[in-house]
PDB file of C-alpha atoms in Angstrom:
ATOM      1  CA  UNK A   1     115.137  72.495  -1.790  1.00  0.00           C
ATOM      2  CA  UNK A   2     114.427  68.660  -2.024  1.00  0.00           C
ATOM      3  CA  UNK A   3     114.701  67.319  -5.739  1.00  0.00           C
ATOM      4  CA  UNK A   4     112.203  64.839  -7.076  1.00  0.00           C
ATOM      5  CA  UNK A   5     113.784  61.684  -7.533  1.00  0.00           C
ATOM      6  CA  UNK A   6     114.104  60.952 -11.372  1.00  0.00           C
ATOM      7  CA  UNK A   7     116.257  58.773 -13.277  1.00  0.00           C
ATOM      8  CA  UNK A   8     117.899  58.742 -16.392  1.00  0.00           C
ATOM      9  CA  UNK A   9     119.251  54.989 -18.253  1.00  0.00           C
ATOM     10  CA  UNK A  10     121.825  55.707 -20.801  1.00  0.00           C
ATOM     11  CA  UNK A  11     121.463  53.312 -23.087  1.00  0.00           C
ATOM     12  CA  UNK A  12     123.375  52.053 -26.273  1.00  0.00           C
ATOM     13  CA  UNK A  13     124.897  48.471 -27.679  1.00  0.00           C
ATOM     14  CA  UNK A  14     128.391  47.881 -25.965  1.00  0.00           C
ATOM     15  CA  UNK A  15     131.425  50.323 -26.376  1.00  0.00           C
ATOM     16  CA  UNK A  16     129.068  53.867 -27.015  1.00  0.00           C
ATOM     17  CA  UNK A  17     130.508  55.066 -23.121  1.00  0.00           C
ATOM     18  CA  UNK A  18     127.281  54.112 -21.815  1.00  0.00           C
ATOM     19  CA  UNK A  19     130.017  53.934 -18.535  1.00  0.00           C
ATOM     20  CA  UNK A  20     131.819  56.977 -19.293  1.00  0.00           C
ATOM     21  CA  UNK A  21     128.391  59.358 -20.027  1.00  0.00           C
ATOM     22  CA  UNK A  22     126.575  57.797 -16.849  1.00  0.00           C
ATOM     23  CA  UNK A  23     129.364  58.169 -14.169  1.00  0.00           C
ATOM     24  CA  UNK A  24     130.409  61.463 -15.284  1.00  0.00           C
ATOM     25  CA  UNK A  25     126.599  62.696 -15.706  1.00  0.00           C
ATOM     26  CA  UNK A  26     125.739  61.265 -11.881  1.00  0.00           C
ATOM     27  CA  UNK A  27     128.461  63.294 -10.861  1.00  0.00           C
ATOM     28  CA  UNK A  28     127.646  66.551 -12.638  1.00  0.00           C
ATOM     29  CA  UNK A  29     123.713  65.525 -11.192  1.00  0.00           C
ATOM     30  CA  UNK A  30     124.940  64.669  -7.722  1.00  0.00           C
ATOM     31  CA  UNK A  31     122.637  61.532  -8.652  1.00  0.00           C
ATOM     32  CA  UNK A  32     123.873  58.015  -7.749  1.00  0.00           C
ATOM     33  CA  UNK A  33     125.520  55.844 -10.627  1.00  0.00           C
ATOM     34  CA  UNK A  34     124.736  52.511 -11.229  1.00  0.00           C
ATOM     35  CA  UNK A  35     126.649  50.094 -13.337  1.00  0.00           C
ATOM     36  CA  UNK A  36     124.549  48.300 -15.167  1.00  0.00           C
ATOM     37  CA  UNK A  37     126.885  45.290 -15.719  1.00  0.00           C
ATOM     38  CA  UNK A  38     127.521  44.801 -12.244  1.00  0.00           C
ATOM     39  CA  UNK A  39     123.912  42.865 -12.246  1.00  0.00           C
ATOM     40  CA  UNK A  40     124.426  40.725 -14.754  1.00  0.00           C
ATOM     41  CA  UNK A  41     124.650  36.987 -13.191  1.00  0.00           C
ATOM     42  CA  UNK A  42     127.961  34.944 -13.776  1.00  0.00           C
ATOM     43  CA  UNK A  43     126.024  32.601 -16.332  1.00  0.00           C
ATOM     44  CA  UNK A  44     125.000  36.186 -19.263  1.00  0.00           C
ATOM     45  CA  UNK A  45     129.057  37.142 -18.098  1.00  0.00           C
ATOM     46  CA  UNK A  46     129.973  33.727 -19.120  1.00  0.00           C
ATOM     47  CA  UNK A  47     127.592  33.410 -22.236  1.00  0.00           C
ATOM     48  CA  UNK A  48     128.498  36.797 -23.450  1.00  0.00           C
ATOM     49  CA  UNK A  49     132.810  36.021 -22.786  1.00  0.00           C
ATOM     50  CA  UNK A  50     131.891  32.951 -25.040  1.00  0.00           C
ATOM     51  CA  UNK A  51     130.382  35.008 -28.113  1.00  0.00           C
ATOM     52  CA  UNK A  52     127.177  34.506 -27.375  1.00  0.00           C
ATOM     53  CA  UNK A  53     124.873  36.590 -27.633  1.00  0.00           C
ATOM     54  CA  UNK A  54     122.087  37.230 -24.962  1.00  0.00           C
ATOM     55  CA  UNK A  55     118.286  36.301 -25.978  1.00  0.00           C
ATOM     56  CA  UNK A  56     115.216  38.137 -23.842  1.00  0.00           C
ATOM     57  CA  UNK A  57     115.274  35.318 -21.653  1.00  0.00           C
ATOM     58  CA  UNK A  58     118.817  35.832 -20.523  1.00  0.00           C
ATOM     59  CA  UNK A  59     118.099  39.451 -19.953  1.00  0.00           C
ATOM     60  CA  UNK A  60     115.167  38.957 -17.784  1.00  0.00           C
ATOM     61  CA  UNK A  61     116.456  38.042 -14.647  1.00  0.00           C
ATOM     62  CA  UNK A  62     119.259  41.268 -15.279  1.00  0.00           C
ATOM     63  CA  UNK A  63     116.349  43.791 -15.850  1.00  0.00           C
ATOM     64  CA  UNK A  64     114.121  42.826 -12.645  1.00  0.00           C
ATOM     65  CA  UNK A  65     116.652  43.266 -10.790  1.00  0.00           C
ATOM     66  CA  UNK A  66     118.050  46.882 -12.198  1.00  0.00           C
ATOM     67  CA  UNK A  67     114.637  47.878 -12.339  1.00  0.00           C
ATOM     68  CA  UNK A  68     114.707  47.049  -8.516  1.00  0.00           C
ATOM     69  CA  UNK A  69     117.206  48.857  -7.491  1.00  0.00           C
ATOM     70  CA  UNK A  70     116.223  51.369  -9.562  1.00  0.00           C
ATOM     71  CA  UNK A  71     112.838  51.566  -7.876  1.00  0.00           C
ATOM     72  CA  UNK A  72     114.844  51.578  -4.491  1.00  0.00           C
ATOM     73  CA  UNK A  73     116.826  54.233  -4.913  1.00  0.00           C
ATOM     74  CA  UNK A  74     114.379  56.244  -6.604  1.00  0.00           C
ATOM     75  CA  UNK A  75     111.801  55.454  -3.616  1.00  0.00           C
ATOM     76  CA  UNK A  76     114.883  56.670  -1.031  1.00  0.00           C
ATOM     77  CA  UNK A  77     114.459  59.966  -2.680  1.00  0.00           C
ATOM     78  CA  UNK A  78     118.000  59.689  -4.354  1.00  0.00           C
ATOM     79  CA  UNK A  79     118.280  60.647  -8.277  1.00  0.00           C
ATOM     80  CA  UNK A  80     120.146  58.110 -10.595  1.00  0.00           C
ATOM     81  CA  UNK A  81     121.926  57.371 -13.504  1.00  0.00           C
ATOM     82  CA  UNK A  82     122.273  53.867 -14.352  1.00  0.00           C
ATOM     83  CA  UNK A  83     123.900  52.494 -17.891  1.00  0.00           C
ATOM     84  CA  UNK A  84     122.359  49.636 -19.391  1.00  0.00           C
ATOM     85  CA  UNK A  85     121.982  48.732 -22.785  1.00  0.00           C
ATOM     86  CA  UNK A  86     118.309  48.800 -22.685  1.00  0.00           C
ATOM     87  CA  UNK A  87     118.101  47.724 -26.688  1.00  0.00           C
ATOM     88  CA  UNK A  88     114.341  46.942 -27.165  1.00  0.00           C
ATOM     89  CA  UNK A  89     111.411  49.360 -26.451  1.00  0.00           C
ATOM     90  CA  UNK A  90     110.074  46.455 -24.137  1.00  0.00           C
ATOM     91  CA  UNK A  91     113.318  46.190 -22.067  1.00  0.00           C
ATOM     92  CA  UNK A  92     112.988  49.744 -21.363  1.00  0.00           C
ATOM     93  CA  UNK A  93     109.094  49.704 -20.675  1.00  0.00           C
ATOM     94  CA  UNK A  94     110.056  47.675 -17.988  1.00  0.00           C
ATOM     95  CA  UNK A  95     113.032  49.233 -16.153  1.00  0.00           C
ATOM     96  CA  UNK A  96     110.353  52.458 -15.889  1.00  0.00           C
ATOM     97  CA  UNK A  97     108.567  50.084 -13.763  1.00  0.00           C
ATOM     98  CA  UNK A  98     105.231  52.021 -13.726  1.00  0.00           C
ATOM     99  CA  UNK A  99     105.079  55.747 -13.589  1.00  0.00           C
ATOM    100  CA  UNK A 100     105.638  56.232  -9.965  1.00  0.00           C
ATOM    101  CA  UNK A 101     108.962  58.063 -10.928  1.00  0.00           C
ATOM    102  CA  UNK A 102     110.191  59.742 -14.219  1.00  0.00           C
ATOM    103  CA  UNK A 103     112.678  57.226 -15.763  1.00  0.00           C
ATOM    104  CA  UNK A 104     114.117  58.488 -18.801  1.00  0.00           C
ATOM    105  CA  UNK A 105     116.937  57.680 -21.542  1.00  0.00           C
ATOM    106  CA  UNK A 106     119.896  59.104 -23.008  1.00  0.00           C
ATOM    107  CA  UNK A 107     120.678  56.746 -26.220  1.00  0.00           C
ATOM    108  CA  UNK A 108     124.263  57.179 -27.250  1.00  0.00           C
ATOM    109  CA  UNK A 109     124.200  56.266 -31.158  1.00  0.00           C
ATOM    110  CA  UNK A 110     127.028  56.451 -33.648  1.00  0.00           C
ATOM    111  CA  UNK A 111     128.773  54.386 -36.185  1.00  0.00           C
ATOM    112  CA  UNK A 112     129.200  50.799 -35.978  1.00  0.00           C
ATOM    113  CA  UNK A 113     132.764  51.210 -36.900  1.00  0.00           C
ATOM    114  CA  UNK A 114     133.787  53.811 -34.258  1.00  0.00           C
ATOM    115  CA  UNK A 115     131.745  51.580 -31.818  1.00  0.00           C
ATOM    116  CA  UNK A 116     133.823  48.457 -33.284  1.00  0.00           C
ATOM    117  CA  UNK A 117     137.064  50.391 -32.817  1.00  0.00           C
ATOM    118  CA  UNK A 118     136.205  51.180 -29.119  1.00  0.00           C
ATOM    119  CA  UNK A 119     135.395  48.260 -28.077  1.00  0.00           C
ATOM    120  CA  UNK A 120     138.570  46.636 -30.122  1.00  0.00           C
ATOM    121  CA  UNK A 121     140.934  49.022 -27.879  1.00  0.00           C
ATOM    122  CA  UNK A 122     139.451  47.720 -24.987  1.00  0.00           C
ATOM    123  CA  UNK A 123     141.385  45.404 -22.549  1.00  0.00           C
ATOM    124  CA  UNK A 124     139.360  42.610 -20.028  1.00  0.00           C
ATOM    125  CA  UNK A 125     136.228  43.184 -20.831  1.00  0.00           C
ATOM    126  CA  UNK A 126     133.203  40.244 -20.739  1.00  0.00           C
ATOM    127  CA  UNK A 127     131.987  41.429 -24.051  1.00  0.00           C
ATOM    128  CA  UNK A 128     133.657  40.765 -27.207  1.00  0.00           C
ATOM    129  CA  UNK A 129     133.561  42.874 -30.391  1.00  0.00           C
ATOM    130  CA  UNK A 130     132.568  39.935 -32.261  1.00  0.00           C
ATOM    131  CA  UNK A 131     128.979  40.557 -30.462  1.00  0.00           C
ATOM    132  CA  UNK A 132     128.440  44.262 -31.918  1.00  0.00           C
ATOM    133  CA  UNK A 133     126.216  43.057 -34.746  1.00  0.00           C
ATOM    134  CA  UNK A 134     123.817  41.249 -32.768  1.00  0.00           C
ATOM    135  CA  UNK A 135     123.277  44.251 -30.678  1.00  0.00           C
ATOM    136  CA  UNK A 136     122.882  46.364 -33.647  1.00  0.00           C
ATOM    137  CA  UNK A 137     120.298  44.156 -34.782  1.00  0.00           C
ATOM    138  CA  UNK A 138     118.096  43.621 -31.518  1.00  0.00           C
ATOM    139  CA  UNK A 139     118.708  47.921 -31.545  1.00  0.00           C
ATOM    140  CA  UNK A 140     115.232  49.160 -31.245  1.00  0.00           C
ATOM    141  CA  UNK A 141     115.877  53.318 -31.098  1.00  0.00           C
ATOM    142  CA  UNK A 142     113.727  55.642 -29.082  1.00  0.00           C
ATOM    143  CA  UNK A 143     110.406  55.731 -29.912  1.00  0.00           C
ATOM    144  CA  UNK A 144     108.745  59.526 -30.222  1.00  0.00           C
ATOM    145  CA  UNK A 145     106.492  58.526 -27.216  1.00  0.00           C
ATOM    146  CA  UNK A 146     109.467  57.728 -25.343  1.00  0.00           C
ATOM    147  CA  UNK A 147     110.919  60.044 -22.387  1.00  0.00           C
ATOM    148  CA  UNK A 148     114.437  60.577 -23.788  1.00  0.00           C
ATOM    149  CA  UNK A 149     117.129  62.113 -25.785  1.00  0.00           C
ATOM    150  CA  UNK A 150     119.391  60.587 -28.229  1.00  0.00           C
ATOM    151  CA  UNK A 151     123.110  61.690 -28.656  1.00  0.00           C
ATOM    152  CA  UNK A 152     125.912  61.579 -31.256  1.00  0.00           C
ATOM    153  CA  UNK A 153     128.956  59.010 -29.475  1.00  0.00           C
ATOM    154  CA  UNK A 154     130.874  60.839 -31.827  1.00  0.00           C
ATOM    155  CA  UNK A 155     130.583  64.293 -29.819  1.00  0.00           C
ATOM    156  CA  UNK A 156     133.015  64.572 -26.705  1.00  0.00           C
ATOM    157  CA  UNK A 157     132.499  63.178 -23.605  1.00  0.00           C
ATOM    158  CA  UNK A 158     132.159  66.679 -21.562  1.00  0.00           C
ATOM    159  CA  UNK A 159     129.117  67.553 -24.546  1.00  0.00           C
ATOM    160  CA  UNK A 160     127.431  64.709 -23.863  1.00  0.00           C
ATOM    161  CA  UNK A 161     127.284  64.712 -20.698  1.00  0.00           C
ATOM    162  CA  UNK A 162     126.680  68.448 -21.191  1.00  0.00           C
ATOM    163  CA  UNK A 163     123.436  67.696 -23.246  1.00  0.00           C
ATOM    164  CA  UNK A 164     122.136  64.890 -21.223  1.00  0.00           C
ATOM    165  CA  UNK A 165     121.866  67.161 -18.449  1.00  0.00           C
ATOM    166  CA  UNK A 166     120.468  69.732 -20.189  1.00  0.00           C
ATOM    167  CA  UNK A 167     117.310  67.502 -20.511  1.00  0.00           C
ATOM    168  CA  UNK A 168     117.348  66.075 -17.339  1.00  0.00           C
ATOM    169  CA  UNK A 169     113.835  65.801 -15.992  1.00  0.00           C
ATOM    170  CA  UNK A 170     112.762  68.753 -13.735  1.00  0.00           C
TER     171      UNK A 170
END
């Protein structure tokens, strides 16, 4: 039996496991995984390695063109998991692109200070802890109108990706 292609975005400000929960959920799915960094041009890399932090404008650019191949894979009649930070209701108005296919989220909250530890334990990445805050403040959480779930970061991995599947759009 053919699936309907859907899509879930787990979302969350750097070092929640956006990563970890979307690649181990596309497996679990048998849904493709998309890294939502992998888009971002050299110049947000570069801003963001720097301390600064991204405005809308920055983003725009990244979002068109995850929201592309989002559209693309969905229209292929693959599912997909893609993680993204998707922090503002308008960001993630526009990776649904229309309603053409479901597109839903899976917002991985917790405390700033486990996310601060997690992302201090990490080695090489483009985005520095010292960033965290401004995330936390352009944070806008699932709206009740919104297609998603939100999860505890603080549950393990295997639960979360346990309960994001257990919602995943039928």
């Amino acid at each position: 039996m053919k699936r309907t292609p859907a899509a879930w975005v787990v979302m969350g400000v750097s070092g929640c496991g956006k990563s970890s929960v979307g690649a181990r959920l596309a497996a679990l799915l048998g849904a493709r995984f998309i890294e939502g960094d992998a888009f971002h041009p050299p110049r947000n890399l570069a801003k963001m390695a720097a301390g600064v932090p991204l405005g809308d404008a920055d983003r725009q650019a990244w979002l068109l063109a995850l929201r592309a191949e989002l559209m693309r894979t969905l229209a292929e009649g693959e599912c997909v998991v893609l993680s993204c930070s998707a922090l503002k209701r308008a960001y993630r108005a526009l990776l649904r692109g229309g309603e053409a296919y479901p597109v839903c989220f899976v917002h991985l909250h917790g405390p700033r200070a486990l996310i601060a530890q997690r992302m201090a334990a990490r080695r090489g990445h483009f985005m520095p802890s010292s960033l965290l805050d401004s995330q936390l403040r352009e944070l806008e959480p699932l709206a009740p109108d919104e297609c998603g779930i939100t999860l505890d970061l603080r549950e393990p991995l295997p639960q979360l990706v346990e309960q994001a599947a257990a919602a995943w759009p039928r």
